PDB file of C-alpha atoms in Angstrom:
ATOM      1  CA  UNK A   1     -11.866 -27.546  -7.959  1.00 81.00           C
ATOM      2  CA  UNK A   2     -12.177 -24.393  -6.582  1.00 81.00           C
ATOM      3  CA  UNK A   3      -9.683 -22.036  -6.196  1.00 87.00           C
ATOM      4  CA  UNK A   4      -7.251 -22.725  -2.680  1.00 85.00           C
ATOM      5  CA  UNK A   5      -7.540 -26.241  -1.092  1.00 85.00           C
ATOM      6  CA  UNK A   6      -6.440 -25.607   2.477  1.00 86.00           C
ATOM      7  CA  UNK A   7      -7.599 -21.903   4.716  1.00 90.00           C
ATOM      8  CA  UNK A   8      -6.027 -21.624   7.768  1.00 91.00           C
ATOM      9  CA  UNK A   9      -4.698 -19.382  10.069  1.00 92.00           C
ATOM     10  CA  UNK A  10      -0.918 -17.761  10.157  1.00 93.00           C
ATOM     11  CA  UNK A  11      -1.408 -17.295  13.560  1.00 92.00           C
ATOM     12  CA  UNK A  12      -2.744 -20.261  15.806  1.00 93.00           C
ATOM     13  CA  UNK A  13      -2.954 -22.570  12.584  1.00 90.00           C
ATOM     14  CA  UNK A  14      -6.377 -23.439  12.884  1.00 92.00           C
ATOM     15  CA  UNK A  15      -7.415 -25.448   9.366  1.00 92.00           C
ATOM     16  CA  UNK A  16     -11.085 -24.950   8.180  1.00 92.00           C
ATOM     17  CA  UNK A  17     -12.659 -28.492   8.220  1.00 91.00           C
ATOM     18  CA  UNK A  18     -16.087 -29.362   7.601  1.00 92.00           C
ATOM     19  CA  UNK A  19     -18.227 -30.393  10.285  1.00 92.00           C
ATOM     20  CA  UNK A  20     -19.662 -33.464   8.611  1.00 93.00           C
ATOM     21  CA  UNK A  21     -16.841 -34.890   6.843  1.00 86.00           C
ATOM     22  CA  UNK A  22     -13.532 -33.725   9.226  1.00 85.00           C
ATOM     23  CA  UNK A  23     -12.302 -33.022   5.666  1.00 85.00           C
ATOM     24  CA  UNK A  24     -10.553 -29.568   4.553  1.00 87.00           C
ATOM     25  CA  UNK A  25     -12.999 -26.793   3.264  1.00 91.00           C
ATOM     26  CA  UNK A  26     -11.907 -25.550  -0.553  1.00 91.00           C
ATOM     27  CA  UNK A  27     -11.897 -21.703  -1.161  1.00 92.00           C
ATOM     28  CA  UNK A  28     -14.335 -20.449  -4.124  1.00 91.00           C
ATOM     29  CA  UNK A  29     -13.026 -17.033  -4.977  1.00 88.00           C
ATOM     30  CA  UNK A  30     -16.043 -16.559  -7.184  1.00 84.00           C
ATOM     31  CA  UNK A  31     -18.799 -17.325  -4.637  1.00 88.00           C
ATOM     32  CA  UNK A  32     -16.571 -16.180  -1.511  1.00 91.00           C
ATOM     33  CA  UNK A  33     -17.578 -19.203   0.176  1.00 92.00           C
ATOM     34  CA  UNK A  34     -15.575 -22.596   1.964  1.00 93.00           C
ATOM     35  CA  UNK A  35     -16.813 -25.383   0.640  1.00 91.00           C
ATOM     36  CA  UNK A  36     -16.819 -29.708   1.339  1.00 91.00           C
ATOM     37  CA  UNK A  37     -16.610 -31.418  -1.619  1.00 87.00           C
ATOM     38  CA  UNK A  38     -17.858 -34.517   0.013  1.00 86.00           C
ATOM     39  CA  UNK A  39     -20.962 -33.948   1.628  1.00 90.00           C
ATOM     40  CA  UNK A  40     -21.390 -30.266  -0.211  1.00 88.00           C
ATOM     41  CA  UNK A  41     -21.861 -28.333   3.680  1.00 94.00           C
ATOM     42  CA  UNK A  42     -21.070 -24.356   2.687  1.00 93.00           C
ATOM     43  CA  UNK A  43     -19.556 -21.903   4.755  1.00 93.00           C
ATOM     44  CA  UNK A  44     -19.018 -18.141   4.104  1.00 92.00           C
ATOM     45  CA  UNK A  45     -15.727 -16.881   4.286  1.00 91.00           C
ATOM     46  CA  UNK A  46     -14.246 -14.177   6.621  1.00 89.00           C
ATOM     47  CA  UNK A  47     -10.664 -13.190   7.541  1.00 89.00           C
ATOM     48  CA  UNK A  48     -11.377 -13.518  10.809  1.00 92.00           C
ATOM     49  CA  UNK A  49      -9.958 -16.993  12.707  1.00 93.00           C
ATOM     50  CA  UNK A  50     -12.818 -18.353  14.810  1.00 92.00           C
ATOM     51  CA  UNK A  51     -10.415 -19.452  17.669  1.00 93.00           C
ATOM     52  CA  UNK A  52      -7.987 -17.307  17.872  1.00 94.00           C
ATOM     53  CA  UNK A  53     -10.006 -13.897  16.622  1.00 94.00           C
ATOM     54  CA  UNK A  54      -6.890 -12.649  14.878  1.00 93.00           C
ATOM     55  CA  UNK A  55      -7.370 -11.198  10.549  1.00 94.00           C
ATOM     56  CA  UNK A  56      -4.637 -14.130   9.913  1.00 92.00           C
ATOM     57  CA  UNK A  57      -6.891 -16.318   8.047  1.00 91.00           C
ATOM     58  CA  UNK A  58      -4.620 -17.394   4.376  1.00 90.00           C
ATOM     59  CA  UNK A  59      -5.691 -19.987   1.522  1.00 88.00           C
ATOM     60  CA  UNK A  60      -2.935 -22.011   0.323  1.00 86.00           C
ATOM     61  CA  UNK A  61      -2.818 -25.095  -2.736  1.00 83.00           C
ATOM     62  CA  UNK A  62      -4.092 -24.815  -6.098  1.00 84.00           C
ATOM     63  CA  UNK A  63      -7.806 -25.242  -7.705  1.00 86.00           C
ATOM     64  CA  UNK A  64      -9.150 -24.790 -10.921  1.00 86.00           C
ATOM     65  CA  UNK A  65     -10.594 -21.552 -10.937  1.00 89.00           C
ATOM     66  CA  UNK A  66      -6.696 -20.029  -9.349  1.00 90.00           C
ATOM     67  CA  UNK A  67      -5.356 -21.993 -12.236  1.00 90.00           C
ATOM     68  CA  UNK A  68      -7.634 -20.085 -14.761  1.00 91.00           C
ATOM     69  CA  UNK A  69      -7.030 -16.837 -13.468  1.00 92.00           C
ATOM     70  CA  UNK A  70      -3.390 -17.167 -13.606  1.00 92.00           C
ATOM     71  CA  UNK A  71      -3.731 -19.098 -17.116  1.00 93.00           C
ATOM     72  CA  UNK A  72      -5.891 -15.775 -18.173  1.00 95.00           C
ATOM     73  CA  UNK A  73      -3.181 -13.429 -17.370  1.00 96.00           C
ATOM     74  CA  UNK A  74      -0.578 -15.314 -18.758  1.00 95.00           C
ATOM     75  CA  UNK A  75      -2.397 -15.766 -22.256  1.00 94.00           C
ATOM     76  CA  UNK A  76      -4.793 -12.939 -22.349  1.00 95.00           C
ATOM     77  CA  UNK A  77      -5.457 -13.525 -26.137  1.00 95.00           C
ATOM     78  CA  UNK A  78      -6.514 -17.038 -25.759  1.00 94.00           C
ATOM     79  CA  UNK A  79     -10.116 -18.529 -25.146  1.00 93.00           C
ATOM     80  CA  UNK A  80     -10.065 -20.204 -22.267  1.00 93.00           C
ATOM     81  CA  UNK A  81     -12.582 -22.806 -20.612  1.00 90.00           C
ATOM     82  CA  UNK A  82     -12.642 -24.652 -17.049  1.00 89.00           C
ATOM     83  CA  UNK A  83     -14.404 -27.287 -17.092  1.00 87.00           C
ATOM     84  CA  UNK A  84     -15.144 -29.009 -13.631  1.00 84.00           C
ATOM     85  CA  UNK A  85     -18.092 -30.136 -11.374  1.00 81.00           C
ATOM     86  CA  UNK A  86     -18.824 -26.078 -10.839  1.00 81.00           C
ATOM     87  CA  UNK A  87     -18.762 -25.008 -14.005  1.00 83.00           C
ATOM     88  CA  UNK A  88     -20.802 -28.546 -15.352  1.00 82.00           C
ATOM     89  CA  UNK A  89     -23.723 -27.759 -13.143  1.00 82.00           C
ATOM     90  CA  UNK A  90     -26.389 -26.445 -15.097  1.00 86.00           C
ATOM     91  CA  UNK A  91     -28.212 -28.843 -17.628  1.00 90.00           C
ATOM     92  CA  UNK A  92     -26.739 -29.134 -21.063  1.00 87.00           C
ATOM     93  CA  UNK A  93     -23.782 -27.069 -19.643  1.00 87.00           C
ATOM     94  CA  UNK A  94     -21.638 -30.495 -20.219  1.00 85.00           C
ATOM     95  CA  UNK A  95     -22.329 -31.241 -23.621  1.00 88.00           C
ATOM     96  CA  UNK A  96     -21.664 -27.629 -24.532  1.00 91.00           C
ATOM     97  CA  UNK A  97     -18.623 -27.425 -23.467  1.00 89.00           C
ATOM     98  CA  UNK A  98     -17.585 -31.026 -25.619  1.00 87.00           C
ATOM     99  CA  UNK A  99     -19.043 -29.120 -28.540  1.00 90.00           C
ATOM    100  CA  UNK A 100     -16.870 -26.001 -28.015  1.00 90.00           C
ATOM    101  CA  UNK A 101     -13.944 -28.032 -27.648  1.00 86.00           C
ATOM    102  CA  UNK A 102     -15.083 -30.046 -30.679  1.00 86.00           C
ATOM    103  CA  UNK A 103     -15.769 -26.768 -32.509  1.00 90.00           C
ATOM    104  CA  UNK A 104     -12.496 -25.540 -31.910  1.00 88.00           C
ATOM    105  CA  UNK A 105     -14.169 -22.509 -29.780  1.00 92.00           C
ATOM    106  CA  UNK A 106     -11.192 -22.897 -26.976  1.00 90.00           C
ATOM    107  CA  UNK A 107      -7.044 -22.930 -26.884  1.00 89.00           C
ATOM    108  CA  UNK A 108      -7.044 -23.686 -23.303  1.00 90.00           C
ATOM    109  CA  UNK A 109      -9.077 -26.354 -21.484  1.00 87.00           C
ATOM    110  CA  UNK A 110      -8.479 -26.277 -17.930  1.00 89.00           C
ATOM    111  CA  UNK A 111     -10.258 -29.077 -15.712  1.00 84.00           C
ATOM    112  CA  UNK A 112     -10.145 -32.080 -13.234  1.00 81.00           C
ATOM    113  CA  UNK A 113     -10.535 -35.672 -14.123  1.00 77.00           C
ATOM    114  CA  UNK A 114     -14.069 -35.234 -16.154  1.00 76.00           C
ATOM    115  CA  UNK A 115     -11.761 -33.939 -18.867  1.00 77.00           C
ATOM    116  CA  UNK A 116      -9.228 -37.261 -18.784  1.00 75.00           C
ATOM    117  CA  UNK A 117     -11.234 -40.206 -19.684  1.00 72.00           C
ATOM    118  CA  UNK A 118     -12.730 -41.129 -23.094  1.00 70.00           C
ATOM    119  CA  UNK A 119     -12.849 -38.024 -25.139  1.00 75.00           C
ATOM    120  CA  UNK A 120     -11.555 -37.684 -28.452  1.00 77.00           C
ATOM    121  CA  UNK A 121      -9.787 -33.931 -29.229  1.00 80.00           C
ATOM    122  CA  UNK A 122      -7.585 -34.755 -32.473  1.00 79.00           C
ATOM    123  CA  UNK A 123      -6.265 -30.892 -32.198  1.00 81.00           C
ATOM    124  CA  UNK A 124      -5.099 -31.181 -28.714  1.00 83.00           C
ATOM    125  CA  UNK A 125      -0.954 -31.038 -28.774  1.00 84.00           C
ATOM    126  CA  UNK A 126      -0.120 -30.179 -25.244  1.00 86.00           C
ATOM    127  CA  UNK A 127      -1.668 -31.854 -21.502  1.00 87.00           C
ATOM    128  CA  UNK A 128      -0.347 -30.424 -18.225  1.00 88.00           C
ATOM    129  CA  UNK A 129      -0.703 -32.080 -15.203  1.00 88.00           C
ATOM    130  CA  UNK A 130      -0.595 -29.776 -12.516  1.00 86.00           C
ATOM    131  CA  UNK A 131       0.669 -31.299  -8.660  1.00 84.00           C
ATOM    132  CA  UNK A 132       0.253 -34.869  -9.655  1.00 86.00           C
ATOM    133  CA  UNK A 133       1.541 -35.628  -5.909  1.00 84.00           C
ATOM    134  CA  UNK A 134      -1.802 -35.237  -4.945  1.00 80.00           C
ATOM    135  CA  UNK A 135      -3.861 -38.347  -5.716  1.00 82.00           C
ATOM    136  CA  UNK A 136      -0.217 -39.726  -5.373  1.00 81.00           C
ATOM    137  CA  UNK A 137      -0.524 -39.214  -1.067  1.00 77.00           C
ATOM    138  CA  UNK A 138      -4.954 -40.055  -0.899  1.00 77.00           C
ATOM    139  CA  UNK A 139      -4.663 -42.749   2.154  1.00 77.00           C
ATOM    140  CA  UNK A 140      -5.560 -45.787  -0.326  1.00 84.00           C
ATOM    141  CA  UNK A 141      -2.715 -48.655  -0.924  1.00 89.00           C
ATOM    142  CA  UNK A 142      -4.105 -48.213  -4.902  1.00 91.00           C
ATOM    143  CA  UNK A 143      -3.582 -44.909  -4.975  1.00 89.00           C
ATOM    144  CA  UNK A 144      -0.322 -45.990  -7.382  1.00 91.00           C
ATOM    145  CA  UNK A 145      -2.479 -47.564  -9.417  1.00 93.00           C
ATOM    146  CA  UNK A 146      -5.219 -44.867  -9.915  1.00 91.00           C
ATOM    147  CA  UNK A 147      -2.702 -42.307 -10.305  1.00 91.00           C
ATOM    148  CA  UNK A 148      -1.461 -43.868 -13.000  1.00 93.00           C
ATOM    149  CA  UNK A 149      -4.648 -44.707 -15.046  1.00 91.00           C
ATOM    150  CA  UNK A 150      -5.618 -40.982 -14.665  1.00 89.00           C
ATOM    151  CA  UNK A 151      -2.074 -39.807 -16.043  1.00 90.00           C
ATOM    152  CA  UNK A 152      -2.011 -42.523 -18.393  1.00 88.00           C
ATOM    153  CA  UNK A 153      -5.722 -41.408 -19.240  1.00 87.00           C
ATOM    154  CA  UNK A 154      -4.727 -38.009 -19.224  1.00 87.00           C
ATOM    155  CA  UNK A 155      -1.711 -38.163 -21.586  1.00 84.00           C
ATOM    156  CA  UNK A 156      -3.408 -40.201 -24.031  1.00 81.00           C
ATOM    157  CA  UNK A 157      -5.243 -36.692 -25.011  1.00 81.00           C
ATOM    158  CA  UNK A 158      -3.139 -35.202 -26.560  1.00 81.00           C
ATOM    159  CA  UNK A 159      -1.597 -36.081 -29.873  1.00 77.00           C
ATOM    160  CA  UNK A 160      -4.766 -38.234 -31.126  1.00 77.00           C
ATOM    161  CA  UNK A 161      -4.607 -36.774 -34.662  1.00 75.00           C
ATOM    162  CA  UNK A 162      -0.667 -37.660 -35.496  1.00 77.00           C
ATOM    163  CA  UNK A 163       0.689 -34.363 -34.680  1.00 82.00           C
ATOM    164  CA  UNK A 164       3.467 -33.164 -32.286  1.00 85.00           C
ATOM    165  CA  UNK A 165       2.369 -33.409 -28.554  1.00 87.00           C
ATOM    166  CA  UNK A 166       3.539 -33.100 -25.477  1.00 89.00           C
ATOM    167  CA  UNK A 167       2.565 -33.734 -21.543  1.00 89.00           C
ATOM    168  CA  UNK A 168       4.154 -31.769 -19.207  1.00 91.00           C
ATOM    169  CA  UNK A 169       3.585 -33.420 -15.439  1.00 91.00           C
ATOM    170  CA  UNK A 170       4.365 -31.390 -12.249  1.00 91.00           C
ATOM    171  CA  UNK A 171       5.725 -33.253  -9.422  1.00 90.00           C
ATOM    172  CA  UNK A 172       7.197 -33.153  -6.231  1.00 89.00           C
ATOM    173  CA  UNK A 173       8.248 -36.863  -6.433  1.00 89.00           C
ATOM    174  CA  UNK A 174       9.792 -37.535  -9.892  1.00 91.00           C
ATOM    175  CA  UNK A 175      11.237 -41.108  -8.850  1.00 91.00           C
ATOM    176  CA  UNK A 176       8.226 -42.519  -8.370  1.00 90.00           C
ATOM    177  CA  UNK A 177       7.679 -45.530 -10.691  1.00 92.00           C
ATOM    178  CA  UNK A 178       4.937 -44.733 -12.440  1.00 92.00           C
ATOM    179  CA  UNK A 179       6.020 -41.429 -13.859  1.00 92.00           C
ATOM    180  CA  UNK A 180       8.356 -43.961 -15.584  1.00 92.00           C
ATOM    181  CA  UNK A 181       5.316 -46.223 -16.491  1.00 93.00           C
ATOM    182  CA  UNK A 182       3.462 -43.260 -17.676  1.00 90.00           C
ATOM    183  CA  UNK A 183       6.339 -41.800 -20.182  1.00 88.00           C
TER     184      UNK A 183
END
């Protein structure tokens, strides 16, 4: 979610955590805020480091809403939808975006795990999994295991109907076993 997943500073390197939750604030370019996905504590952003004063303050990583920006420049023509916990907020928001999808209303679905598990899209022929290292690295000794039910998950969207599909998976760690297990 969001749009960069770590802010700090090129200068001292301080990291923007959240108070609460000692957890890294996410960037939302479209509310200009730092936000804790944990706990939901909201920050505005500003350039400005808070200890060391100097306009060094950078986002780094990748969330949804830089991944549909750069999706919507590199397919301007296409219909594109996010579909994550901040674009699912209002009610009935959810269901409209299944029927849209359903209806054929969208070429590009971009989203987090809500999009993985237990819908049926017979017209979907391609799934890209972007920096699968992440859930890959959470500090849990199943985090093998969940990784792999989400790709697994994941993959199993695309080529319900019988026709040509492929998953494309991005990783930093290609060795690991259960890319294996997942192809």
């Amino acid at each position: 979610r969001g749009f960069s997943t770590i802010v700090s500073c090129q200068s001292c390197g301080y990291t923007y955590k959240c108070p609460h939750c000692e957890i890294t604030l996410t960037y939302h370019k479209s509310s200009n805020n730092l936000r804790c996905h944990y706990c939901g504590y909201t920050k505005f952003n500003s350039d400005i480091c808070p200890n060391c004063k100097e306009d060094a303050i950078r986002s780094f990583g990748t969330g949804t809403e830089k991944i549909e920006s750069e999706i919507k420049k590199l397919f301007p023509s296409s219909r594109v939808l996010r579909m994550d916990a901040d674009t699912t907020t209002k009610k009935g928001s959810h269901e409209k975006y299944i029927n849209m999808i359903a209806n054929h209303e969208v070429d590009i679905i971009i989203g987090t795990q809500m999009i993985s598990k237990g819908l049926d899209f017979p017209k979907i022929s391609l799934v890209g999994v972007i920096n699968a290292d992440e859930s890959l690295n959470i500090p849990d000794f199943r985090s093998n295991e969940k990784t792999f039910s989400l790709l697994n998950q994941v993959s199993g969207r695309a080529g319900r109907s019988g026709i040509d599909s492929k998953v494309v998976i991005q990783t930093f760690n290609p060795d690991n076993i259960i890319f294996d297990l997942v192809k």
